[in-house]
Coordinates of C-alpha atoms and ligand atoms in Angstrom, one line a residue:
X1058 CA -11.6 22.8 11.5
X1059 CA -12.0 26.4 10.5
X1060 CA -12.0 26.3 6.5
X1061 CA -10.1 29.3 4.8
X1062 CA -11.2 31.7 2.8
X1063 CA -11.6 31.2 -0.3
X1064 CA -12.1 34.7 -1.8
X1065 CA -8.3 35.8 0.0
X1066 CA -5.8 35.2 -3.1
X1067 CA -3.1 33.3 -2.1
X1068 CA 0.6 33.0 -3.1
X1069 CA 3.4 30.1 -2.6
X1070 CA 6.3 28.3 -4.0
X1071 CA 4.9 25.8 -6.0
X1072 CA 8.4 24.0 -6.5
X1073 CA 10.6 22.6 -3.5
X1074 CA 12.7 25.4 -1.8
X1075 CA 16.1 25.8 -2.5
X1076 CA 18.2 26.6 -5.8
X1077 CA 17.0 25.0 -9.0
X1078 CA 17.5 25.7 -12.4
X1079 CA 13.8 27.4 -12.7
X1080 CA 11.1 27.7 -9.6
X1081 CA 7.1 28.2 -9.9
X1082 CA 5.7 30.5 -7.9
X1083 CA 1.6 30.2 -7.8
X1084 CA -1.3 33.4 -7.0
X1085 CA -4.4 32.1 -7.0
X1086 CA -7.7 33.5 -6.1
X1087 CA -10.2 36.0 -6.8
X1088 CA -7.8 38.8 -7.6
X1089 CA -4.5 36.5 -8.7
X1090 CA -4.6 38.1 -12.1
X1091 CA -4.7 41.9 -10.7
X1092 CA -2.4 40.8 -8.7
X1093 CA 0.2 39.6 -10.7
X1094 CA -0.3 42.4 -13.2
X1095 CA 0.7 44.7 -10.3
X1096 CA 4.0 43.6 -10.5
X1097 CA 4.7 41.9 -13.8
X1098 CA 6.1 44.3 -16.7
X1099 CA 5.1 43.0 -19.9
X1100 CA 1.6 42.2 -21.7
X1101 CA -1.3 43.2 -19.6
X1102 CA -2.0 39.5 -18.0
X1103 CA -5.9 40.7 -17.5
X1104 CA -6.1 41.0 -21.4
X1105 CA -4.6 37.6 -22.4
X1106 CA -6.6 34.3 -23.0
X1107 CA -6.7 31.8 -20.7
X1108 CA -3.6 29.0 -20.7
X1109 CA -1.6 30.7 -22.4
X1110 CA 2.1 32.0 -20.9
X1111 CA 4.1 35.5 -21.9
X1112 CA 7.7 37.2 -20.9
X1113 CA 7.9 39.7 -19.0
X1114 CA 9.7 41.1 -15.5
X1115 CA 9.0 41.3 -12.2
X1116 CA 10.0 44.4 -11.0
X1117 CA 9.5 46.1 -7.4
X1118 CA 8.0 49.1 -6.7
X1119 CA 11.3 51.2 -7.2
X1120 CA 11.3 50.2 -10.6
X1121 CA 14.3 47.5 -9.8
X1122 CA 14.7 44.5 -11.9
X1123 CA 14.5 41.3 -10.2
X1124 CA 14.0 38.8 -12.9
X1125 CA 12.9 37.8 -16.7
X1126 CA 9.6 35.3 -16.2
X1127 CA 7.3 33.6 -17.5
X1128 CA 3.7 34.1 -16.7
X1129 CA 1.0 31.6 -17.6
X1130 CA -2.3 32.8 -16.8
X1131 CA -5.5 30.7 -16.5
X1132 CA -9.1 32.3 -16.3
X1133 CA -11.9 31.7 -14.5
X1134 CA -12.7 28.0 -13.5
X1135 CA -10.7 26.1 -15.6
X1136 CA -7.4 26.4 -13.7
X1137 CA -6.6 23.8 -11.0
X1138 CA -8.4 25.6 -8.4
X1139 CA -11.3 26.6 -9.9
X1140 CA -10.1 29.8 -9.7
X1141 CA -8.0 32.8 -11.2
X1142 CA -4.4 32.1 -11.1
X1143 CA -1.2 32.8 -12.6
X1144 CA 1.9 30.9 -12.4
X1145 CA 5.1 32.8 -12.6
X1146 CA 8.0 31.1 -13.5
X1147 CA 11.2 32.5 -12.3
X1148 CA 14.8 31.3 -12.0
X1149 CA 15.5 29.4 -9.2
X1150 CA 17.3 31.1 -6.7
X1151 CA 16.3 31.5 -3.3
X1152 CA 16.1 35.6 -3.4
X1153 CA 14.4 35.8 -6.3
X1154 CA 12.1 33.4 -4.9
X1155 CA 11.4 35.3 -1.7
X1156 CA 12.1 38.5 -3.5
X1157 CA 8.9 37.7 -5.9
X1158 CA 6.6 36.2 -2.9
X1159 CA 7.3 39.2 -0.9
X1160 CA 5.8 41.4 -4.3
X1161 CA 2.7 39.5 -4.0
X1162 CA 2.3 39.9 -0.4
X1163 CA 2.7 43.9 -0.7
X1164 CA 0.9 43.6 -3.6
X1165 CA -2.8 42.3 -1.5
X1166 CA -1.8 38.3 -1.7
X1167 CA -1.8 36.4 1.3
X1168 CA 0.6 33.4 2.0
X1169 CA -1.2 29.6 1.1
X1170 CA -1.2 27.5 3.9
X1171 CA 0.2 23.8 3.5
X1172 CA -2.7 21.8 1.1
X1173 CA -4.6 25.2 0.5
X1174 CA -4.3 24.9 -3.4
X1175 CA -5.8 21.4 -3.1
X1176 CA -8.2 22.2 -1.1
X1177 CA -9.9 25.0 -3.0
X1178 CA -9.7 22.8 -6.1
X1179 CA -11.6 20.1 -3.4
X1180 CA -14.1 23.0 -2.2
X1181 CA -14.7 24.5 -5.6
X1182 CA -15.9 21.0 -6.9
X1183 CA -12.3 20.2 -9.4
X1184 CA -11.4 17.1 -7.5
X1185 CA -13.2 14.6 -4.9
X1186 CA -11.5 13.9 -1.5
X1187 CA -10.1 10.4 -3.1
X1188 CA -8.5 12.3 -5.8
X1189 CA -7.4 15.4 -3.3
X1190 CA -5.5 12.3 -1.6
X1191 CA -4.1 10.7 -4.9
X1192 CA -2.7 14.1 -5.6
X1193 CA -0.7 14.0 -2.5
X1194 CA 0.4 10.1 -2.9
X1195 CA 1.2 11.0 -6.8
X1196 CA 3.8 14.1 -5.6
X1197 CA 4.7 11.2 -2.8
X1198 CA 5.2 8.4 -5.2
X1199 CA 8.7 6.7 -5.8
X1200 CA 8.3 3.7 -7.9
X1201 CA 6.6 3.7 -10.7
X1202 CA 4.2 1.0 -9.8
X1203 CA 2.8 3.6 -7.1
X1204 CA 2.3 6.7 -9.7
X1205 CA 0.7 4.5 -11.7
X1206 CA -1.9 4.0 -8.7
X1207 CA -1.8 7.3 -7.7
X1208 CA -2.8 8.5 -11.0
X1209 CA -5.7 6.3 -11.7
X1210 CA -7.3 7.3 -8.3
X1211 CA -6.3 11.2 -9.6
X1212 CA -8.5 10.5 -13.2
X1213 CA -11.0 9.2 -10.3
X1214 CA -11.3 5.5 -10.8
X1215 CA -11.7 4.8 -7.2
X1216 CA -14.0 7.4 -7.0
X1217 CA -16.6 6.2 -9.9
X1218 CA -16.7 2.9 -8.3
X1219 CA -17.7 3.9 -4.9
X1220 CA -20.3 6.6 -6.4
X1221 CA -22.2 3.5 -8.0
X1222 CA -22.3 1.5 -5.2
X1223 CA -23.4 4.4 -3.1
X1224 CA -26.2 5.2 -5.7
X1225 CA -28.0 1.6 -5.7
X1226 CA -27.9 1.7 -1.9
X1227 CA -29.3 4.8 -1.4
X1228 CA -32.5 4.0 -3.7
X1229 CA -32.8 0.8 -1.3
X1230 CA -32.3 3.6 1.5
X1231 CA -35.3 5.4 0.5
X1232 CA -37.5 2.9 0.0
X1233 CA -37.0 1.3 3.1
X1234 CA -37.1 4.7 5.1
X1235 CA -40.5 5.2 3.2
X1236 CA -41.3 2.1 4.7
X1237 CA -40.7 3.7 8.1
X1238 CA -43.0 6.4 6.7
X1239 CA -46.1 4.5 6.6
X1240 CA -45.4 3.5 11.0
X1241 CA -48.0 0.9 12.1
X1242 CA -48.9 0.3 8.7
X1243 CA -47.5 -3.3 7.3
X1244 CA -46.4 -2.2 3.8
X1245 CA -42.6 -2.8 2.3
X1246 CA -41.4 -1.2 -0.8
X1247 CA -38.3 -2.3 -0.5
X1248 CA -37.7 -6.1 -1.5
X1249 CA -36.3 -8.3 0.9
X1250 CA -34.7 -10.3 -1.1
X1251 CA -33.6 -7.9 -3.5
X1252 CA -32.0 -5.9 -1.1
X1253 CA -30.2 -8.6 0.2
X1254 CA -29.2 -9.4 -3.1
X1255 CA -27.4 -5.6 -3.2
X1256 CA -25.9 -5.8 -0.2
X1257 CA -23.9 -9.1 -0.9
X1258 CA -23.2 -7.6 -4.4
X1259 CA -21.8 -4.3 -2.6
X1260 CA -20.1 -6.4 -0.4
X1261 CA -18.6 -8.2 -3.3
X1262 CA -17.1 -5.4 -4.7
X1263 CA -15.8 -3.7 -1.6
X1264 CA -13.9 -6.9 -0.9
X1265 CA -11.1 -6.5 -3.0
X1266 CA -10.9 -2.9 -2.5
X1267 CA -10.5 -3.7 1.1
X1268 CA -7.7 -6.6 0.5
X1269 CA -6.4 -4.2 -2.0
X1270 CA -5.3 -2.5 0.7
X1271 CA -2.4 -4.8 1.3
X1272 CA -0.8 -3.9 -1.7
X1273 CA -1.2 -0.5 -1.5
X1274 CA 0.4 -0.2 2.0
X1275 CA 3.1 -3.0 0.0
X1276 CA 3.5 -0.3 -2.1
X1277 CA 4.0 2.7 0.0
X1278 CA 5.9 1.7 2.4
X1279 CA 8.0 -1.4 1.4
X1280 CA 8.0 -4.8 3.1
X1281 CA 10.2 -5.8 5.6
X1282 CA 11.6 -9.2 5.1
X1283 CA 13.8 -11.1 7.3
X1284 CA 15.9 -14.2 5.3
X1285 CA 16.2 -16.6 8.3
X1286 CA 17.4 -20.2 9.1
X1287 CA 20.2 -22.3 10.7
X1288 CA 23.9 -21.8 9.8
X1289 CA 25.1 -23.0 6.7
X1290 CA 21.3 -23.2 5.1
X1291 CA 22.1 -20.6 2.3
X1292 CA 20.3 -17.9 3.4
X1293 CA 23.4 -15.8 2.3
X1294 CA 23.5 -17.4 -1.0
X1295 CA 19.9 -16.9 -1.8
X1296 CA 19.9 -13.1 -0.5
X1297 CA 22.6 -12.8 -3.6
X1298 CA 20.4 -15.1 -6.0
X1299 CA 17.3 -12.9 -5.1
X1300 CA 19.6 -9.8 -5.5
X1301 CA 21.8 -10.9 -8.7
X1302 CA 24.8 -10.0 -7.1
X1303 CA 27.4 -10.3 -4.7
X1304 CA 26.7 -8.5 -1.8
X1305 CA 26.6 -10.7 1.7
X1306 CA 29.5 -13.1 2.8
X1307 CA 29.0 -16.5 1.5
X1308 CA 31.1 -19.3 3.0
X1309 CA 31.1 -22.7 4.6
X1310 CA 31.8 -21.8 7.8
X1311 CA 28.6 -22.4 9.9
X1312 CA 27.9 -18.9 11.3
X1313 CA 29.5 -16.4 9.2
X1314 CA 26.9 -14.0 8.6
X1315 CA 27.5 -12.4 11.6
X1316 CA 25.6 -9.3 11.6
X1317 CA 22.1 -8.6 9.3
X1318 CA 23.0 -7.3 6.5
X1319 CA 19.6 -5.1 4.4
X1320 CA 19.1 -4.9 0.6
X1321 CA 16.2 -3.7 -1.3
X1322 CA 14.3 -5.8 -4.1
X1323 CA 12.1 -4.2 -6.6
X1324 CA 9.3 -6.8 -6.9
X1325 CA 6.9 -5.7 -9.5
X1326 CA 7.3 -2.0 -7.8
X1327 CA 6.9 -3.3 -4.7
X1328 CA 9.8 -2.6 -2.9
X1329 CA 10.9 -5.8 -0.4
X1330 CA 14.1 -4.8 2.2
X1331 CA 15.6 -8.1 2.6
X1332 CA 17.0 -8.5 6.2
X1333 CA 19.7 -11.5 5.7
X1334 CA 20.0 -12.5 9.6
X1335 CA 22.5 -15.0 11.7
X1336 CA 21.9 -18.7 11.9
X1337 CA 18.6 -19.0 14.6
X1338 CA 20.6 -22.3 16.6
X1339 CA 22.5 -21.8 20.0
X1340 CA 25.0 -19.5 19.6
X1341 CA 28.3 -20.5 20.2
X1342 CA 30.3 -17.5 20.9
X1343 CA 29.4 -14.4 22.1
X1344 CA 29.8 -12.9 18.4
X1345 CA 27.1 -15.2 17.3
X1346 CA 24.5 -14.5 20.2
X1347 CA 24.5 -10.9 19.2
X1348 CA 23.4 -12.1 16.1
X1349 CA 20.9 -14.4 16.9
X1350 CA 19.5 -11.1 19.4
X1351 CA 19.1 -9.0 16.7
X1352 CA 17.2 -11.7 14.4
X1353 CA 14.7 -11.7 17.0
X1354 CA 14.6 -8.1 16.8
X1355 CA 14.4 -8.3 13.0
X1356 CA 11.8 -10.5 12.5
X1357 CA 9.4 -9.0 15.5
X1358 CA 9.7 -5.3 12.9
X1359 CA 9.0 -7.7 9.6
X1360 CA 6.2 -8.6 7.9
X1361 CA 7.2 -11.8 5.8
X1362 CA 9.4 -14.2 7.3
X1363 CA 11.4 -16.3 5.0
X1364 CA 12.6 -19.5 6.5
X1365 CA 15.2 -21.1 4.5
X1366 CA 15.6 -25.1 5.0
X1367 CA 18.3 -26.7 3.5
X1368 CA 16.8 -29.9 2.4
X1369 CA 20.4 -31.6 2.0
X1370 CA 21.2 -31.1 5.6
X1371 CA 19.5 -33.7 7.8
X1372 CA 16.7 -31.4 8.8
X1373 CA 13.2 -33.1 9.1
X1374 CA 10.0 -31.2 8.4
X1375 CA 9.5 -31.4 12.2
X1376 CA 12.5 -29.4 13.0
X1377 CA 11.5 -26.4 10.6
X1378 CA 8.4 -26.8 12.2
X1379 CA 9.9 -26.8 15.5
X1380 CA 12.2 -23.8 14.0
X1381 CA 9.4 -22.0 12.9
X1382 CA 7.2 -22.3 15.6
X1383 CA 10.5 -20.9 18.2
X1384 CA 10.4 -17.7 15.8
X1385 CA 6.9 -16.8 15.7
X1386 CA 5.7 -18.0 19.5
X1387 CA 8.8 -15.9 20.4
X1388 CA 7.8 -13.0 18.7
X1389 CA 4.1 -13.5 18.7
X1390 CA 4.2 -11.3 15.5
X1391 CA 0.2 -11.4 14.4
X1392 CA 0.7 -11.1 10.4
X1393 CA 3.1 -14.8 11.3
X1394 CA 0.5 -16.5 13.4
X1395 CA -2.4 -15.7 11.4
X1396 CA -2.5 -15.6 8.0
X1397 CA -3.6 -12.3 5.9
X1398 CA -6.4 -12.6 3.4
X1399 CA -5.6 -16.5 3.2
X1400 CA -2.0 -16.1 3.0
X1401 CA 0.4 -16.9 6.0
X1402 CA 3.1 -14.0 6.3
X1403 CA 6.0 -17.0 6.3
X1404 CA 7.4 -18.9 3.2
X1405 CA 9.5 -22.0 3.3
X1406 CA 12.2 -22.1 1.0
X1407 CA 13.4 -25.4 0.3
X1408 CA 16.9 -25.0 -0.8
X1409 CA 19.9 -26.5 -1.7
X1410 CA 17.4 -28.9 -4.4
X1411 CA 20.0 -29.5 -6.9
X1412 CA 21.9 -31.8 -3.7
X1413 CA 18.2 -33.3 -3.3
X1414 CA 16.7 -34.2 -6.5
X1415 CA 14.4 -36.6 -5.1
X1416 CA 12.8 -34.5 -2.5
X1417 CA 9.4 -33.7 -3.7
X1418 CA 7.6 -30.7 -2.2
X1419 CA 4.5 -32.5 -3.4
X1420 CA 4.8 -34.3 -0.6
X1421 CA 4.0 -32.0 2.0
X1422 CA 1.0 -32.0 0.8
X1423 CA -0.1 -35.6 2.0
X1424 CA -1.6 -35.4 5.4
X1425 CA -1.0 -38.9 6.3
X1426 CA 2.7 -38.1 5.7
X1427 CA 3.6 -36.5 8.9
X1428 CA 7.4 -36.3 8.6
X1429 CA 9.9 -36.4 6.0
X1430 CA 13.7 -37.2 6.3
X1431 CA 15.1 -35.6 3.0
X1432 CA 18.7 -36.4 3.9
X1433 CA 17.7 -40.3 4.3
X1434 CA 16.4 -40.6 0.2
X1435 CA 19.7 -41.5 -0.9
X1436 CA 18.3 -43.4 -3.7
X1437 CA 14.3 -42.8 -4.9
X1438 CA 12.4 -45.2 -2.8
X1439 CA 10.0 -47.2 -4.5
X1440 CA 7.0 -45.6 -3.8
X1441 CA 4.6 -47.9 -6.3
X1442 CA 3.3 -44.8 -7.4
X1443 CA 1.2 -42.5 -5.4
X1444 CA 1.6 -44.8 -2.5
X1445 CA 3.8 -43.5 -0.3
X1446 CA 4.3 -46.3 2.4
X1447 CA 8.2 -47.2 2.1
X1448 CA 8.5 -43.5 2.0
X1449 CA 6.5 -43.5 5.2
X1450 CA 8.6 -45.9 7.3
X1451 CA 11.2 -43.7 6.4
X1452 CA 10.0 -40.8 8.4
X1453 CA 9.7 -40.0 11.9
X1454 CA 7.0 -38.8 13.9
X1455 CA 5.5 -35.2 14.0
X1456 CA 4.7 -33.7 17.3
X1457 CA 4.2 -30.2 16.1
X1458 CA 1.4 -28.2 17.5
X1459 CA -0.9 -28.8 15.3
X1460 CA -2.2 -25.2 15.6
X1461 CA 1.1 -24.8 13.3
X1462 CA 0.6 -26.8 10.2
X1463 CA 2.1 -25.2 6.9
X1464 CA 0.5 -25.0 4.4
X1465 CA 1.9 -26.8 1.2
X1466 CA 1.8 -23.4 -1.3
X1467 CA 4.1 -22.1 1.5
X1468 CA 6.8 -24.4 0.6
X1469 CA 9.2 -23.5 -2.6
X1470 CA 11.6 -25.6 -3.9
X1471 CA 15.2 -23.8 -5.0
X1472 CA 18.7 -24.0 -5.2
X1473 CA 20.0 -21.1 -4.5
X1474 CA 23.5 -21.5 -5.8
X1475 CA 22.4 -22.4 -9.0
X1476 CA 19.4 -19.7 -9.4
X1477 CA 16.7 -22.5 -9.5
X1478 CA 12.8 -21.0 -9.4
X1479 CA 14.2 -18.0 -7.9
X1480 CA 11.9 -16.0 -10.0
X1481 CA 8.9 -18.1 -8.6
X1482 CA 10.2 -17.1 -5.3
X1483 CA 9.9 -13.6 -6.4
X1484 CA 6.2 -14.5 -7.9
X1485 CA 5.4 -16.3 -4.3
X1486 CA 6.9 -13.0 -2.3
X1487 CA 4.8 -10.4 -4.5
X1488 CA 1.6 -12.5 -3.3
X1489 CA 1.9 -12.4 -0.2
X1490 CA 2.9 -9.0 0.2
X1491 CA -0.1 -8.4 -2.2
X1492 CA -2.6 -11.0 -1.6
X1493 CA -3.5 -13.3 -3.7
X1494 CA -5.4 -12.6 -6.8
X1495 CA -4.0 -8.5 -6.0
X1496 CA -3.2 -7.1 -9.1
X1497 CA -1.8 -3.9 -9.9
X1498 CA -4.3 -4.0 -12.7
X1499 CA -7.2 -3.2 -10.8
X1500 CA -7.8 -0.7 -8.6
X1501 CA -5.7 -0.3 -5.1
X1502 CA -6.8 1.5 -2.0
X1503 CA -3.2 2.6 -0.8
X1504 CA -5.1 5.5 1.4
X1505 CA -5.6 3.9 5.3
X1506 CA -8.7 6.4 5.4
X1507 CA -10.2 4.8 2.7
X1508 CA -8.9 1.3 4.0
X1509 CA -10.5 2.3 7.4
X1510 CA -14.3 3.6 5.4
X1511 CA -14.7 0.6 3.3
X1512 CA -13.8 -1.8 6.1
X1513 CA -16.2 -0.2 8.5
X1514 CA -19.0 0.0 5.7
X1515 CA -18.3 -3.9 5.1
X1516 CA -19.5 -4.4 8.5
X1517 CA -22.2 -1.9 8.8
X1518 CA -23.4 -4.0 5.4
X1519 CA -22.4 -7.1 7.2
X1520 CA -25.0 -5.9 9.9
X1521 CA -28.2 -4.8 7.1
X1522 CA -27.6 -8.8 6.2
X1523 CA -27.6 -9.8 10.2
X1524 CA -30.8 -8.0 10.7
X1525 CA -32.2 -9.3 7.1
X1526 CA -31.5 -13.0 8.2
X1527 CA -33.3 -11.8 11.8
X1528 CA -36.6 -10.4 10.0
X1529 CA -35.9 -7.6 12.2
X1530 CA -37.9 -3.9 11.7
X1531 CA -37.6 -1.7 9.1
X1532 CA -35.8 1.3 11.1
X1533 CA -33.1 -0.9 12.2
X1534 CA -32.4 -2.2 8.7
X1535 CA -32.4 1.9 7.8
X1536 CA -29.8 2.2 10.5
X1537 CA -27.2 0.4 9.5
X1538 CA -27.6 1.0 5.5
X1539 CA -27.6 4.7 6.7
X1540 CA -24.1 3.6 8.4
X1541 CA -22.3 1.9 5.4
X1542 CA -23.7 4.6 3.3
X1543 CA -22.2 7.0 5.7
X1544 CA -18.7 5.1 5.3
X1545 CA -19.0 5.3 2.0
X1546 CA -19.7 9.1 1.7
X1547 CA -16.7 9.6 3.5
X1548 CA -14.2 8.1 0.9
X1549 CA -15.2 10.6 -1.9
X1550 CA -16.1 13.3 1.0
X1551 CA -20.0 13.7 -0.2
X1552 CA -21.1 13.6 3.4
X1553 CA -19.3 14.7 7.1
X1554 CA -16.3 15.7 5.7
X1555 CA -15.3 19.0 7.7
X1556 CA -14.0 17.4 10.4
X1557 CA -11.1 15.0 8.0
X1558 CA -10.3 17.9 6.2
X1559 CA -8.1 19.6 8.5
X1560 CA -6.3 15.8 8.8
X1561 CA -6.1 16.1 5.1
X1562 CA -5.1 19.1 3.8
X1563 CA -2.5 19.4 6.8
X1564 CA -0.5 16.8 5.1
X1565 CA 0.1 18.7 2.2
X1566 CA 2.8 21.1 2.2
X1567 CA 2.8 24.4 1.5
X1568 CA 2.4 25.6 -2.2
X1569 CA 0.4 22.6 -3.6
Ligands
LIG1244 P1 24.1 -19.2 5.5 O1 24.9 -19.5 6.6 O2 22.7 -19.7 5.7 O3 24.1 -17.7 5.1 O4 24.6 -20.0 4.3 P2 25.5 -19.6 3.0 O5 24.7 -18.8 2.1 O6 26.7 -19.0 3.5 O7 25.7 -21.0 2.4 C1 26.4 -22.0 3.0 C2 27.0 -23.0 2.0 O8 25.9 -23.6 1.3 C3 27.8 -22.3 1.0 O9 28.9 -23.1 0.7 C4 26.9 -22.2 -0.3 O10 27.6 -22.2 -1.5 C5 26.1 -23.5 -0.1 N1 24.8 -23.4 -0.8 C6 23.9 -22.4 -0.7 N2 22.8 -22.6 -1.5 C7 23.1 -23.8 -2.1 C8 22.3 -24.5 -3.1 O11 21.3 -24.2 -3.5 N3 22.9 -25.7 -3.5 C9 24.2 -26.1 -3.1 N4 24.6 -27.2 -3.5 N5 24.9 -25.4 -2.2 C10 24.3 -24.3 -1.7

């Protein structure tokens, strides 16, 4: 990437184009004071103290009017490029926008190129990469859960916590390179043991940075997640429970959610678009098998799949497991199959509870309980206490794969109709989008570049243990720390950072 120049002054609209009640057009740059004073009647700008803002016009070089303005100059360094700049506040009409821009450009400005502002304030040492980034997310962000993220990483949270890690490693570094230093001779400076020590306590804290990540995408981009189950189960029901209102067609007609029907949840700012699907049996009617086509399609874009089981309905544990395993072999969707940072991307809802009071979801949990007939517990079976045997005979037999077994925390008992544990649901949703033990407390990577750095440093570090266990030489143990430091480096852009610039700074837009 060729880096600008950063003696040009540049000029841009600092607000979004288009008519507003005021718009912000920023100089900065060596001469962005000079500049401005060129064509901004009033108090000389070049005289005044730094942050501070005076009235004045702009007028062009006939001596024509074009607007009353505000001009707040900042001196110097302490601006948010590091350098000169005045921000003239205009009204917010599109002429008086251009007309203004145009005065700069005649007047030895040159026009900012998308991110440039940023940038400078990046080359001139104001911000780190991470924080460059966080500026874009912060002008990005939607919900408030996200500017909260975006503007902890900003005040450089992310960017302390890396800089430490980096620090300790690099004083192993050194030792062990001065190791390499000394050739034939047998010496080490560097404690084994020691240095293992670091590396799992770097690895220790990169870990939940890296399963922050989950979260971070959660909360940039929303959550797909498709409501599915056979007709009549109450998936329509507990899209409105979930949502508080009326919104899809509830009814008792097997089959009368036709098409999917899309609603967005606000989860703790995470934002979850709920995809309420047809029934997943044989269709009956052609109506029906359009239905069932586009759940497929549905749940092959989603990322959680909630599979609602109406526990009042004759369905054994083996036919959601049968269900279940239909919807994710025929998708072969990976976050279904596998599960993400110890939790599957599928929940269980057992509804329809307040029908069933004696169904236990306790009871999945019991291994040597392979089956479970819900609809058969008429009466509560005496069970003699945690022995389950009565129970047992009751059930049929399990021939799930058993590459397919659910776990029990996957399961959560509602009713729907009556807006039982829905909020748990909520709780149970927000985990697995997140991960569990993700809070937006801590500190979220929501940046895939940083995702990507601290994942691949994880396993450079991964590698310095490897060679440790192996006793191998010194220069390969260098290697790899040199690696992960490398990785490191490039999430606060100490080191290599000319060539993700240009990805940077390219997807800012013009005037920030
Ligand atoms: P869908 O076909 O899966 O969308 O099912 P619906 O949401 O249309 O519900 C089918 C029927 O089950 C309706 O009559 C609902 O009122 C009823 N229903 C849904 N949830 C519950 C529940 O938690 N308890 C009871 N008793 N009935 C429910």
């Amino acid at each position: 990437m060729n880096l600008p120049n950063l003696t040009d002054t540049i000029v841009a609209l600092a607000t979004p184009p288009g008519v507003g009640a005021i718009a912000v057009i920023r100089l900065s740059g060596p001469t962005a004071i000079e500049v401005a004073d060129l064509i901004f009647k009033g108090k000389k700008l070049a005289d005044q103290t730094t942050h501070t803002a005076h009235f004045g016009h702009i007028r062009d070089r006939q001596g024509r009017d074009i607007d009353e303005v505000l001009a707040t100059v900042f001196h110097g360094e302490r601006s948010y490029t590091g350098q000169p700049t005045v921000e003239i506040s205009c009204h917010g009409s599109p002429y008086i926008q251009q007309e203004i821009i145009q005065l700069c450009l005649q007047s030895g400005a040159r026009l900012a190129q998308p991110g440039e502002y940023t940038l400078r304030a990046f080359l001139n040492g104001k911000l780190d990469l991470s924080q460059a980034e966080a500026v874009a997310d912060l002008i990005a962000s939607e919900s408030e859960a996200a500017h909260g993220i975006a503007l902890r990483q900003l005040r450089g949270g992310f960017k302390n916590e890396i800089a430490q890690l980096r620090e300790e490693l690099i004083h192993f570094a050194s030792l062990v390179e001065l190791e390499l230093d000394f050739g034939e001779e047998d010496v080490e400076f560097a404690d084994r043991s020691d240095l293992k020590n670091l590396v799992e306590k770097i690895r220790s804290h990169l870990r939940p940075l890296i399963q922050s990540f989950a979260l971070g995408n959660a909360l940039r981009t929303g959550v797909t997640t498709v409501i599915a189950g056979r007709p009549n189960a109450g998936k329509s029901t507990l899209l409105n429970a979930l949502l508080n209102e009326e919104r899809a067609i509830v009814s008792d007609i097997p089959g009368t959610t036709r098409d999917t029907i899309e609603e967005v949840l606000n989860i703790r700012g995470v934002q979850f678009r709920l995809v309420d699907t047809a029934g997943i049996r044989e269709a009956q009617d052609a109506i029906e098998t359009i239905g069932i086509q586009r759940t497929m399609e549905k749940i092959e874009q989603a990322s959680i799949l909630v599979y609602v089981w109406d526990v009042a309905g004759g369905m054994t544990l083996a036919d959601v497991h049968a269900d279940l395993a239909a919807l994710v072999s025929r998708n072969s969707v990976p976050g279904f199959s596998n599960t993400r940072n110890g939790v599957p991307g599928y929940l269980i809802v057992c509804n329809k509870m307040d029908r069933n009071p004696l169904f236990r979801t306790e009871w999945l949990l019991d291994p040597t309980l392979p089956d479970i007939h819900p609809y058969l517990l008429g009466e509560e079976p005496d069970l003699g206490g945690p022995d389950l045997t009565t129970f047992k005979k009751l059930s049929n037999h399990l021939n799930a794969p058993s590459s397919f077994l659910l776990p029990p925390s996957s399961f959560i008992p509602v009713s729907a109709k009556n807006q039982m544990n829905i909020e748990y649901l909520k709780e149970k949703l927000f985990e697995v989008a997140a991960g569990e033990g993700v809070s937006l407390e801590s500190t979220v990577v929501t940046n895939a570049r940083h995702h990507d750095a601290l994942r691949r440093a994880d396993v450079a570090l991964a590698d310095v243990l490897v060679g440790l266990e192996a006793n191998v030489t010194g220069d390969f143990v260098a290697q790899d720390i040199r690696r992960s430091l490398a990785y490191l480096s490039e999430i606060t852009g100490s080191v290599g950072v000319e060539d993700i610039l240009g990805n940077i700074f390219g997807k800012f837009c013009i005037g920030k």
